[in-house]
Coordinates of C-alpha atoms in Angstrom, one line a residue:
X1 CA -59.0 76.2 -67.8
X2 CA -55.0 75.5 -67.6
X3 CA -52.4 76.7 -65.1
X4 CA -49.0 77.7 -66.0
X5 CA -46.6 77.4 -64.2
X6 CA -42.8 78.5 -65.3
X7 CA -39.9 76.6 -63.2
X8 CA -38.4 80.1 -62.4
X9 CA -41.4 81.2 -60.7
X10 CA -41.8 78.1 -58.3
X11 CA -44.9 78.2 -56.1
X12 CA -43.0 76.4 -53.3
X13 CA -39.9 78.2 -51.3
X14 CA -36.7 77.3 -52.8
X15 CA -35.3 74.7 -50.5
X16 CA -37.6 72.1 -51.4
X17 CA -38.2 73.0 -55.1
X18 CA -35.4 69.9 -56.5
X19 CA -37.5 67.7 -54.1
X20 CA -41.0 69.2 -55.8
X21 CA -39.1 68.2 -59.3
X22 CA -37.6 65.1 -58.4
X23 CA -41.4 63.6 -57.1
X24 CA -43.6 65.2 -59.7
X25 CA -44.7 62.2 -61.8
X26 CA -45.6 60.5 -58.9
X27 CA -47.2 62.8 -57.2
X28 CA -50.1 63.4 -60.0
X29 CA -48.1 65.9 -62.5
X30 CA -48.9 64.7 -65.6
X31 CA -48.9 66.2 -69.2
X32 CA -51.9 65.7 -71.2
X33 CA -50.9 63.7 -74.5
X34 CA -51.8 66.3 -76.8
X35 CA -50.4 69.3 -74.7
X36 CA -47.1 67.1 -75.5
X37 CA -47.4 66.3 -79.0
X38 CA -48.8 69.9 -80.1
X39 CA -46.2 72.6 -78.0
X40 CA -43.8 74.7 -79.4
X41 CA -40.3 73.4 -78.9
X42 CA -39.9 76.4 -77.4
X43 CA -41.5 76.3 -74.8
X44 CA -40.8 72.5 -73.7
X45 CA -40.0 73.9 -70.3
X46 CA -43.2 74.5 -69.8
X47 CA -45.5 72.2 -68.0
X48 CA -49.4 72.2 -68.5
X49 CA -52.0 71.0 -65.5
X50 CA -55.6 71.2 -65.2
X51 CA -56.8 73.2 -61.8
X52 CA -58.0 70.2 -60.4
X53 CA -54.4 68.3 -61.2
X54 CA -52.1 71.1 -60.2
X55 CA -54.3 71.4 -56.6
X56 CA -54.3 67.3 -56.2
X57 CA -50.0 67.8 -57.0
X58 CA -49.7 70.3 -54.4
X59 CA -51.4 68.7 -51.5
X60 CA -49.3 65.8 -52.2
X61 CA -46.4 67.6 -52.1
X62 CA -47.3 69.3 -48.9
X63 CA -48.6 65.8 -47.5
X64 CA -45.4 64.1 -48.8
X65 CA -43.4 67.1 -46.8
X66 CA -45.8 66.5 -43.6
X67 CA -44.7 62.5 -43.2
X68 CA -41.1 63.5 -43.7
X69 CA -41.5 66.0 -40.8
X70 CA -43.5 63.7 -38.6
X71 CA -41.0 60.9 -39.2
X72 CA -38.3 62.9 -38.2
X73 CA -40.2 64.7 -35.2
X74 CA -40.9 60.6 -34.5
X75 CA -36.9 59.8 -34.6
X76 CA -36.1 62.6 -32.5
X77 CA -38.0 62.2 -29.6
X78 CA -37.1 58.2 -29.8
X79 CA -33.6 59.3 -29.5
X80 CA -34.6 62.2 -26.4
X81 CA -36.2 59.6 -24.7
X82 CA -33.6 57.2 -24.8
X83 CA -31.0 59.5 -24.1
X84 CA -32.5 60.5 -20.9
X85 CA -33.4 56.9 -19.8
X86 CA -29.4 56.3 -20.3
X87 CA -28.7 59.3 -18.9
X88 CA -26.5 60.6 -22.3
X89 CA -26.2 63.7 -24.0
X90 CA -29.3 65.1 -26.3
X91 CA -28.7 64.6 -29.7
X92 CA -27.9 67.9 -31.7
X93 CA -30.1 68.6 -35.3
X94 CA -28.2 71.7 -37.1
X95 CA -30.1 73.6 -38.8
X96 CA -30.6 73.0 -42.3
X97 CA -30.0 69.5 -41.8
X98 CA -32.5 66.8 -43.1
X99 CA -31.4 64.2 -40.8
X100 CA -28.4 64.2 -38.3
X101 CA -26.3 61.4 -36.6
X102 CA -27.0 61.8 -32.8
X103 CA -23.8 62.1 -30.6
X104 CA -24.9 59.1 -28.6
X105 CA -24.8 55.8 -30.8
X106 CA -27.7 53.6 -30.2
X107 CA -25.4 51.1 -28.3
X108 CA -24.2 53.6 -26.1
X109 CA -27.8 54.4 -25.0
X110 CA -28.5 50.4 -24.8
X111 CA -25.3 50.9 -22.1
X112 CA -26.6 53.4 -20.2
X113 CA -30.4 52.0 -20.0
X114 CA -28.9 48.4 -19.6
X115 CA -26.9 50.4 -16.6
X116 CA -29.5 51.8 -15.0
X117 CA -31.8 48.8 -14.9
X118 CA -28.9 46.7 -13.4
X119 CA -28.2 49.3 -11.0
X120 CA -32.2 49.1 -9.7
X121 CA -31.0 45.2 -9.8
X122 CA -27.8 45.5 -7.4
X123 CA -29.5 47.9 -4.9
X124 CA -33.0 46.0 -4.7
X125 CA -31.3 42.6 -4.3
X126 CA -30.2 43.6 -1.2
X127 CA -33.3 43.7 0.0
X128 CA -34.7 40.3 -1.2
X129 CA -32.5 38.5 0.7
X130 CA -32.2 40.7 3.6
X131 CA -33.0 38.1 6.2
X132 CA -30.0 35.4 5.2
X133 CA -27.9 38.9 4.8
X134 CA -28.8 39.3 8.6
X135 CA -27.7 36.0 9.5
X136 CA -24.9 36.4 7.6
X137 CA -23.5 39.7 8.6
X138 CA -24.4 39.9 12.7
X139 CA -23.9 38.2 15.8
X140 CA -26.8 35.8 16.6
X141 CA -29.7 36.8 18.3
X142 CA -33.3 36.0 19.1
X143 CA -36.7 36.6 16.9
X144 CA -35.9 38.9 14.5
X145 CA -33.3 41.1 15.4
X146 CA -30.8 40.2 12.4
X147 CA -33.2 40.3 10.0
X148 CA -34.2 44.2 11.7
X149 CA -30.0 45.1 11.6
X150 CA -29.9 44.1 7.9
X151 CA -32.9 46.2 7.1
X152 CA -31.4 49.2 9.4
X153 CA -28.3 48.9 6.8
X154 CA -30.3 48.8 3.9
X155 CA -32.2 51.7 4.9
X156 CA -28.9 53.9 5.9
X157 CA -27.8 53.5 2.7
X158 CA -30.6 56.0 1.7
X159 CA -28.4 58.5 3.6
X160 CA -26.3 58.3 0.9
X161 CA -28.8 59.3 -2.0
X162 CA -28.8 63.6 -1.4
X163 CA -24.8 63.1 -1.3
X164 CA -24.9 61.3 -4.6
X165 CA -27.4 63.2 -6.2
X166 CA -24.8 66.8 -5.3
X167 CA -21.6 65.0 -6.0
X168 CA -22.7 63.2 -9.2
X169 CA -24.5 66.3 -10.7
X170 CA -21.8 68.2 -10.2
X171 CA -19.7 66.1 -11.9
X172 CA -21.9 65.9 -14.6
X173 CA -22.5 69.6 -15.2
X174 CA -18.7 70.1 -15.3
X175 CA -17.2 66.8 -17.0
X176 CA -20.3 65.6 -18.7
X177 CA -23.5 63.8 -18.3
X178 CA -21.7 60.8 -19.9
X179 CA -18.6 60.7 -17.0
X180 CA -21.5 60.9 -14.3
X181 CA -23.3 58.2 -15.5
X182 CA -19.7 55.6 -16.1
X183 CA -18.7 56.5 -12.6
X184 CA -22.3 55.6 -11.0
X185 CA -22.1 52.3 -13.1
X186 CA -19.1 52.0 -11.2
X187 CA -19.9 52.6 -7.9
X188 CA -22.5 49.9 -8.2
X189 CA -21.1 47.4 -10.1
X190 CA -17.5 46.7 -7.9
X191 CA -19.3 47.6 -4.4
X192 CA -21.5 44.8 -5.2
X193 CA -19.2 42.3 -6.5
X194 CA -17.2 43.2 -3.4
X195 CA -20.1 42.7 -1.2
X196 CA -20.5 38.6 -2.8
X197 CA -16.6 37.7 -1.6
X198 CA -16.7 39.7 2.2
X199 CA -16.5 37.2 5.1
X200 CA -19.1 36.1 7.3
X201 CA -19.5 37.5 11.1
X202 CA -18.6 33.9 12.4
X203 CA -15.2 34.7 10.4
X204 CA -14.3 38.3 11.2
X205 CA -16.6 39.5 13.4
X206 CA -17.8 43.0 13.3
X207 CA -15.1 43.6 10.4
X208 CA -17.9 42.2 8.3
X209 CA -20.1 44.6 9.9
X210 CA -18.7 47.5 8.9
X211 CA -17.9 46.4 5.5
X212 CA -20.9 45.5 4.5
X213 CA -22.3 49.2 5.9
X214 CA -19.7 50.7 4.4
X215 CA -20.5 49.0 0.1
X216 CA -24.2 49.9 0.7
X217 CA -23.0 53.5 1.5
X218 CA -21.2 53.6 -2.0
X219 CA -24.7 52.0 -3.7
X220 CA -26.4 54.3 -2.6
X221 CA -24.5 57.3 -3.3
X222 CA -24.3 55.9 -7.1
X223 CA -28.6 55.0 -7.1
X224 CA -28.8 59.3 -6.0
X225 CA -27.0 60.5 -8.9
X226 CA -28.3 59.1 -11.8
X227 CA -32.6 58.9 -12.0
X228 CA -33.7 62.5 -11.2
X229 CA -31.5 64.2 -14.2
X230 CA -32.3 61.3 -16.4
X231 CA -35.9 62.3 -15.7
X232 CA -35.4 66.0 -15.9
X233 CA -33.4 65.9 -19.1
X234 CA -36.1 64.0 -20.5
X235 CA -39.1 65.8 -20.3
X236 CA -37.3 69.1 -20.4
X237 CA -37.0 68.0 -24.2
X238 CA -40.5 66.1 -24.8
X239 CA -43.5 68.0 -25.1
X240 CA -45.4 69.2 -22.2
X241 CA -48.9 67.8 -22.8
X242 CA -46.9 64.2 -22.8
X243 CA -44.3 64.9 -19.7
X244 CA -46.7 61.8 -17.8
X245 CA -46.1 59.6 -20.4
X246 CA -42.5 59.9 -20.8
X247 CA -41.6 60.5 -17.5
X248 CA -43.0 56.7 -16.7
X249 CA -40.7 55.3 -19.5
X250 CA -37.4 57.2 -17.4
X251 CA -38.6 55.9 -14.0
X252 CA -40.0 52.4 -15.6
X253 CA -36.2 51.1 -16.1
X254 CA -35.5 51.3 -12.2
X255 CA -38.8 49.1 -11.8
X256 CA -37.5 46.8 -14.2
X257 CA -34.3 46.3 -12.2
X258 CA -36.3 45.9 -9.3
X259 CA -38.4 42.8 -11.0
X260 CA -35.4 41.3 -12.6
X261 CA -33.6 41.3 -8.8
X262 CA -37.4 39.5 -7.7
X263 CA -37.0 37.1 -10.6
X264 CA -33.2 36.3 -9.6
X265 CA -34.1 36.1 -5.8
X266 CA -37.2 33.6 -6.1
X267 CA -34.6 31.3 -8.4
X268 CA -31.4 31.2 -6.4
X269 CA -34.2 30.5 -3.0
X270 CA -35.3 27.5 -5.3
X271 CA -32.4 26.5 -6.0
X272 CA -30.5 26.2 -2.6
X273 CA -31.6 24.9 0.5
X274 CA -31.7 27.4 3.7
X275 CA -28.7 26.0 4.9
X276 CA -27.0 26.5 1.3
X277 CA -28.4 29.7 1.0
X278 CA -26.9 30.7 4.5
X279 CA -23.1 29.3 3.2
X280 CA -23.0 30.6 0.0
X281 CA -26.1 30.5 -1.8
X282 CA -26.8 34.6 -1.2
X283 CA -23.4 35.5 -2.7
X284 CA -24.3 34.5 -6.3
X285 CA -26.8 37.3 -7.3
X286 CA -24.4 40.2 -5.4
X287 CA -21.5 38.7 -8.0
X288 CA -23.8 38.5 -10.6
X289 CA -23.5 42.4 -10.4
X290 CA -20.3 42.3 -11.9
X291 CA -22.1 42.3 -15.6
X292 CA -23.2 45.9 -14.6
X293 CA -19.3 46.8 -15.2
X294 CA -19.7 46.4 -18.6
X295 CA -22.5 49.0 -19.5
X296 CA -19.4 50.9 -17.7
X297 CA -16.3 49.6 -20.0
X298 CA -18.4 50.5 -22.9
X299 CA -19.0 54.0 -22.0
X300 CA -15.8 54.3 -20.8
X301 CA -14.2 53.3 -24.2
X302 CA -16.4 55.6 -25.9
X303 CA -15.9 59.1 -23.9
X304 CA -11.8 58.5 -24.5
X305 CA -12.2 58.3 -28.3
X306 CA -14.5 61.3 -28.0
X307 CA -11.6 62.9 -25.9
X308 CA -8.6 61.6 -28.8
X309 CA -10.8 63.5 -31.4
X310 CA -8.9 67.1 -31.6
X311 CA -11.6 69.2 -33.7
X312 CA -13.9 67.8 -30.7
X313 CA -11.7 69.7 -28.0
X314 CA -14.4 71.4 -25.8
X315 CA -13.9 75.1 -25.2
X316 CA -14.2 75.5 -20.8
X317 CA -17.6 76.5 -20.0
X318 CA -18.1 79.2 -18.5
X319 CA -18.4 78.9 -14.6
X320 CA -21.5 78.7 -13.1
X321 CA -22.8 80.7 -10.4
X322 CA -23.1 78.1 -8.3
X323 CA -24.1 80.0 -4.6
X324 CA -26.4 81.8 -6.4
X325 CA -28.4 78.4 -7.7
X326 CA -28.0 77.1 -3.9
X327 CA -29.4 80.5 -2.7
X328 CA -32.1 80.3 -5.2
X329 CA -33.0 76.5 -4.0
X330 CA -33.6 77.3 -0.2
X331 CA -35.0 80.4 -1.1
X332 CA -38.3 81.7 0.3
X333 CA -40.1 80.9 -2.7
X334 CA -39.0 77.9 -3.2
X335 CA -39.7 76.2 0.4
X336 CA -43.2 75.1 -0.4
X337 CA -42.6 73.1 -3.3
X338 CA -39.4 71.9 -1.7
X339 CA -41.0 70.5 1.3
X340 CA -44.1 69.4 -0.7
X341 CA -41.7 67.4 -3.0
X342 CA -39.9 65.9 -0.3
X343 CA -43.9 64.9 1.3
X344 CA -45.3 63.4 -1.9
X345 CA -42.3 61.7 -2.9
X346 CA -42.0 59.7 0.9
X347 CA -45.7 58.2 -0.4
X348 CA -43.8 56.3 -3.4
X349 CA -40.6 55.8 -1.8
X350 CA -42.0 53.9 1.3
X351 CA -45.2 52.1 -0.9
X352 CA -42.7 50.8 -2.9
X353 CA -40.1 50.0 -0.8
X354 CA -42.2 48.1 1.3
X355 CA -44.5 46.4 -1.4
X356 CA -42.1 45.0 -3.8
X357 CA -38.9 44.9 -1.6
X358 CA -39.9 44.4 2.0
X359 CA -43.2 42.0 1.2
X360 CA -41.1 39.5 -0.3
X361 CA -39.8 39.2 3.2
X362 CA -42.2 39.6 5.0
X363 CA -44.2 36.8 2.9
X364 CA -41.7 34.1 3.7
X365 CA -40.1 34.5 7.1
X366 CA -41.8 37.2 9.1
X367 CA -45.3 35.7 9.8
X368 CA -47.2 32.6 11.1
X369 CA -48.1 31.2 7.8
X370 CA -45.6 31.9 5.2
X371 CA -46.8 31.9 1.4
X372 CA -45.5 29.3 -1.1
X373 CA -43.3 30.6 -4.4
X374 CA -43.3 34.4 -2.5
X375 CA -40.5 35.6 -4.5
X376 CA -42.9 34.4 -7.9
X377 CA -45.9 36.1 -6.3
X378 CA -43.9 39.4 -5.7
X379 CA -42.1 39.1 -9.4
X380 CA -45.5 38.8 -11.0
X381 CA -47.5 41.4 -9.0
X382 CA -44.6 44.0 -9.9
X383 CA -44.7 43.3 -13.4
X384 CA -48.5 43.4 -14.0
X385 CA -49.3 46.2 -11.5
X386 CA -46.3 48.4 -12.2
X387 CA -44.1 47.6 -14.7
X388 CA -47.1 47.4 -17.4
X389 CA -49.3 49.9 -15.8
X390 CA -46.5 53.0 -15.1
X391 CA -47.3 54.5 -19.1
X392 CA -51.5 54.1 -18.8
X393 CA -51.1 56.0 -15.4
X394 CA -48.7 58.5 -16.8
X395 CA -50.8 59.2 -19.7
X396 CA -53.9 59.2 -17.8
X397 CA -52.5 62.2 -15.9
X398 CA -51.8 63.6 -19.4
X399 CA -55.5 63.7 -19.9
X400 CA -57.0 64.2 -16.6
X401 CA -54.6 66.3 -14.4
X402 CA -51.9 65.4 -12.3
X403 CA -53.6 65.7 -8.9
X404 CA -56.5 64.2 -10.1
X405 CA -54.6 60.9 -10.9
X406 CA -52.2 61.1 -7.8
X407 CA -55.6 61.7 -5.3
X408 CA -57.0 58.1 -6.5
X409 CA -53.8 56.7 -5.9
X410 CA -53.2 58.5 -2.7
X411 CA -56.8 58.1 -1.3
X412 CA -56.7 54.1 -1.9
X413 CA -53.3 53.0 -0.5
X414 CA -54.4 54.7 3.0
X415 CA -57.9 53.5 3.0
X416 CA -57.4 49.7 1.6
X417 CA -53.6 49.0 2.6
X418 CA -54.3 47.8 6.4
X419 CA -57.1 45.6 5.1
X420 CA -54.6 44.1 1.9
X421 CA -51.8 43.5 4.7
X422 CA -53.9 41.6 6.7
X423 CA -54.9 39.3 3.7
X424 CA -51.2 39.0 2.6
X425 CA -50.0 38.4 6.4
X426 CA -53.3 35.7 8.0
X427 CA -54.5 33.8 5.0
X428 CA -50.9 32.3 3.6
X429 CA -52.9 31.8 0.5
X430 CA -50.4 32.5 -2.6
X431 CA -53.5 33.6 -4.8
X432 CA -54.8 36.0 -2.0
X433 CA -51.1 37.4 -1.6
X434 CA -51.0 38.0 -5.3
X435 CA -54.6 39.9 -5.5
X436 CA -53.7 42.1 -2.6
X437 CA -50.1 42.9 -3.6
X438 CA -51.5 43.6 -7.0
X439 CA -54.0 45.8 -5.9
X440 CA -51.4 47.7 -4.0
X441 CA -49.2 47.9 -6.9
X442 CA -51.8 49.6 -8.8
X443 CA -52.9 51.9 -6.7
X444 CA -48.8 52.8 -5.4
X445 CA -48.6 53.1 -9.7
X446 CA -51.6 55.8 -9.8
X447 CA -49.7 58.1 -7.5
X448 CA -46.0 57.3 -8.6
X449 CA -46.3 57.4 -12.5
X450 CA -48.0 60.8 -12.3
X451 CA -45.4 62.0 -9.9
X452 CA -42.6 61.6 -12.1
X453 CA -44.3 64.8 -14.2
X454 CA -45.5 66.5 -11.2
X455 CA -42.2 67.0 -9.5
X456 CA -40.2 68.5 -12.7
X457 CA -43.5 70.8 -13.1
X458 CA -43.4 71.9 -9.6
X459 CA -40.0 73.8 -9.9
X460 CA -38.5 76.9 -12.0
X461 CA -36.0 75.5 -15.2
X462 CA -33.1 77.4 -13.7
X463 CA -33.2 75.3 -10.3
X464 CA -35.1 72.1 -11.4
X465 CA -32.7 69.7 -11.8
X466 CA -30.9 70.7 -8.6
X467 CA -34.8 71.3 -6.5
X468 CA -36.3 68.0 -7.4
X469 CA -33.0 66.0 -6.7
X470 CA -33.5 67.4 -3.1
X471 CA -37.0 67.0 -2.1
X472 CA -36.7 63.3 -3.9
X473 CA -33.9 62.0 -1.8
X474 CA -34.7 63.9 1.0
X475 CA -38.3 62.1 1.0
X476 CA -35.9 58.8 -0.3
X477 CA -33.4 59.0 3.3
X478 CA -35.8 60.0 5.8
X479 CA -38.9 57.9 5.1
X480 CA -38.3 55.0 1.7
X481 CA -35.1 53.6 3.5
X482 CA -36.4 53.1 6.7
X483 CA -39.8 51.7 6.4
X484 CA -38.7 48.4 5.8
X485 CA -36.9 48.6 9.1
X486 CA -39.8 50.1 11.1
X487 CA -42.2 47.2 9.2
X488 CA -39.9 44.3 10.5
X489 CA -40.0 46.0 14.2
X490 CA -43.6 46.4 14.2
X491 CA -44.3 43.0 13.3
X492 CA -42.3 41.6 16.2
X493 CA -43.5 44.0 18.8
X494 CA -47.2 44.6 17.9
X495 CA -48.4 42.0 15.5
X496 CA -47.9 40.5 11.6
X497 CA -50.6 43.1 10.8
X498 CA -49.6 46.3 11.9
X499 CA -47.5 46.8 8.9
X500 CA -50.2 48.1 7.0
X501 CA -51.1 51.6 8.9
X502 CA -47.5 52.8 8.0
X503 CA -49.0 52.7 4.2
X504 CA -51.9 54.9 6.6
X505 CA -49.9 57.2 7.8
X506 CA -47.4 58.2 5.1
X507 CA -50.6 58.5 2.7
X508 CA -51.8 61.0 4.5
X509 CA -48.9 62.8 5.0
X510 CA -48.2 62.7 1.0
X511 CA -52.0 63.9 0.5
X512 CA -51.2 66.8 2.7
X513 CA -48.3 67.9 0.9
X514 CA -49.9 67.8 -2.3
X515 CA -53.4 69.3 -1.4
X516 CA -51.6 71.9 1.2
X517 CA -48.2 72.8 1.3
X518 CA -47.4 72.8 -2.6
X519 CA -48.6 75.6 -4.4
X520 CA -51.5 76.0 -5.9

């Protein structure tokens, strides 16, 4: 038996027949030798195939078709994911378009991802050398009331995240996602150059003070503005059945910064005595934050030759109703998950804050027996326990549920962290310290990585980005940015210990918001 098949009756739809024609011989379509030899010349447009050929050339036609699809499908949500890390504008596809040059080059999202790691860098490095920062910045004093003053800065900085978060959006929604995310480069980058030139206390007095207060407000108005739309514009434009996966990747480049300002704290405190360190030594990795600026030049350069390009003149958008989105936010309906956003998001923000910024601290100058290479030990339990672990906890909550994941998480940090503390703060053993701060990592990872997901899932589309950027820094400013504070007291008035029942308390405070006051 034979099939016919005439070229003006094609058997696929007619966008892909020249693609059918060009691959046929090597998809299978062959003519029999004596078909060739023996037809009319009349009918040479003709084209003869056994059943079993012409079904063999059609699935690999369709199957050809298929890898294009999925290679394309693969591209694009490379390019999503990227974009939202970097905080840039999705790439458009018009229709009837094989493939289609994203507005974003690939450099420009290696500028904004490059940005928003060395953001985490500037902010977090603070931190690591809060206690010579102390000495630095405030008027002597006994125990270790500079060291407490430098951590009350760091944490009021935190205040600044909300602000951020409005002003930055804002700016974004109106001017572009691009102009938000040049002027938070900004705001980071210069602060913290600024911050490795001001004078000393012994110099100015409380000039330096309020200097120094008054760059870490600017950081941390930039940190609020950038990570919860980068996250949001993400998964908004990923599949849902992944959004734990991807959502890791967007919140893994802020741990990356964080390990790369470990990294450069644990070499500079190698390199410099404690007397150097005092003089000058802290100043280099604060004007080492100048490289941010780049990432920002970059961008910058590229939004004015977007803006010299007159067929790319942008018609005004229509304006936005924007009481009506703030009335929609503090609405009735929307208080639970607000609230329970803020509650689960305080678990992260204080674990963290206190495991991977704080410890490192509190390992070499806040207790009895201090542990040798602390800054290495905190590098290497950030990378291995968060760092590496955020995308297998995020796709774990793909699989199993969000809660699920989260309650392990949850559950562990408040029923091992007092035990792990005391480990890391009595023993002074380096390979103790790195067990227990590992363990900690992992089980902080558990609850954050599935968070990322949970919050964007927990809010309408129309008020997301705006709803989630609320509870987050609201959870950020009253509880991440002040533990470290509240750690450092507690260790001076109750004991080296005592540290670990904040991880307690703010556990079960998260638990309850998840379990209780967000909706079922």
């Amino acid at each position: 038996m034979s099939l016919l098949q005439d070229e003006s009756t094609p058997l696929l739809p007619s966008h892909q027949q020249n693609q059918v024609q060009l691959n046929s011989n090597s998809l299978g379509a062959h003519n029999t030798a004596s078909s060739a030899s023996t037809a009319p010349r009349h009918h040479d447009h003709l084209k003869t195939y056994t059943a079993g050929e012409d079904a063999s050339r059609l699935a690999a036609v369709a199957k050809e078709l298929g890898l294009k699809k999925h290679r394309k499908s693969r591209v694009q949500v490379r390019t999503v994911i990227l974009s939202g890390i970097a905080g840039l504008p999705l790439p458009r596809v018009d229709e009837g378009e094989e493939e289609s040059q994203p507005q974003a080059s690939w450099l420009e999202m290696l500028a904004g991802v490059a940005g928003n790691v060395l953001e985490w860098y500037d902010f977090a490095v603070f931190g690591y050398f809060g206690d010579i920062i102390g000495k630095v910045f405030f008027p002597p004093a006994e125990g270790d009331a500079q060291t407490l003053e430098s951590f009350a800065v760091f944490g009021g900085a935190f205040l600044m995240r909300p602000v951020g978060g409005f002003l930055l959006g804002y700016l974004g929604d109106v001017y572009g996602r691009k102009q938000a995310l040049t002027t938070s480069i900004f705001l980071m980058a210069f602060p913290t150059f600024a911050m490795g030139c001001l004078p000393s206390y012994e110099r100015v007095g409380y000039w330096s003070t309020c200097s120094l207060i008054i760059i870490r407000l600017l950081q941390g108005m930039s940190v609020g503005g950038q990570l919860i739309s980068s996250l949001v514009f993400t998964l908004e434009n990923v599949p849902t059945e992944h959004w734990g996966l991807y959502g890791s990747f967007v919140w893994a480049t802020g741990n990356i910064g964080v390990l790369l300002g470990s990294l450069v704290g644990y070499v500079v405190r190698r390199s410099f005595t404690h007397e150097q360190l005092v003089a000058y030594g802290w100043r280099v990795p604060f004007l080492c934050g100048i490289i941010v600026s780049v990432a920002g030049f970059y961008l910058k350069a590229s939004e004015d030759k977007e803006t010299e390009q007159p067929q790319k003149q942008k018609q005004p958008k229509a304006k936005k109703q924007d009481n009506d989105i703030i009335r929609k936010v503090f609405s009735r309906s929307n208080l639970r998950p607000l609230f329970a956003s803020a509650m689960v998001a305080s678990m992260w923000c204080a674990g963290f804050y206190l495991t991977f910024v704080w410890m490192a601290v509190y390992m070499t100058d806040l207790i009895d027996k201090p542990v040798p290479a602390a800054f290495a030990v905190n590098a290497v339990a950030l990378l291995l326990s968060v760092c590496l672990l955020f995308p297998v906890a995020g796709w774990l909550s793909d699989t199993f549920g969000r809660r699920t994941i989260m309650s392990i998480g949850g559950v562990s940090v408040a029923l091992f962290s007092p035990f792990l503390v005391r480990i890391i703060g009595e023993t002074g053993n380096p390979w103790l310290a790195f067990g227990a701060q590992t363990f900690l990592g992992v089980c902080l990872s558990f609850w954050g990585s599935p968070m990322c997901a949970w919050l964007v899932e927990s809010f309408e589309p129309e008020t997301r980005v705006t709803s989630v950027a609320v509870g987050y820094n609201i959870g950020q400013a009253i509880v991440g940015g002040s533990t470290p504070a509240v750690a450092t007291y507690l260790v001076g008035a109750v004991g080296p210990t005592s540290p670990g029942w904040i991880y307690t308390t703010i556990a079960t405070m998260a638990m309850l918001g998840l379990w209780v006051v967000a909706p079922k």
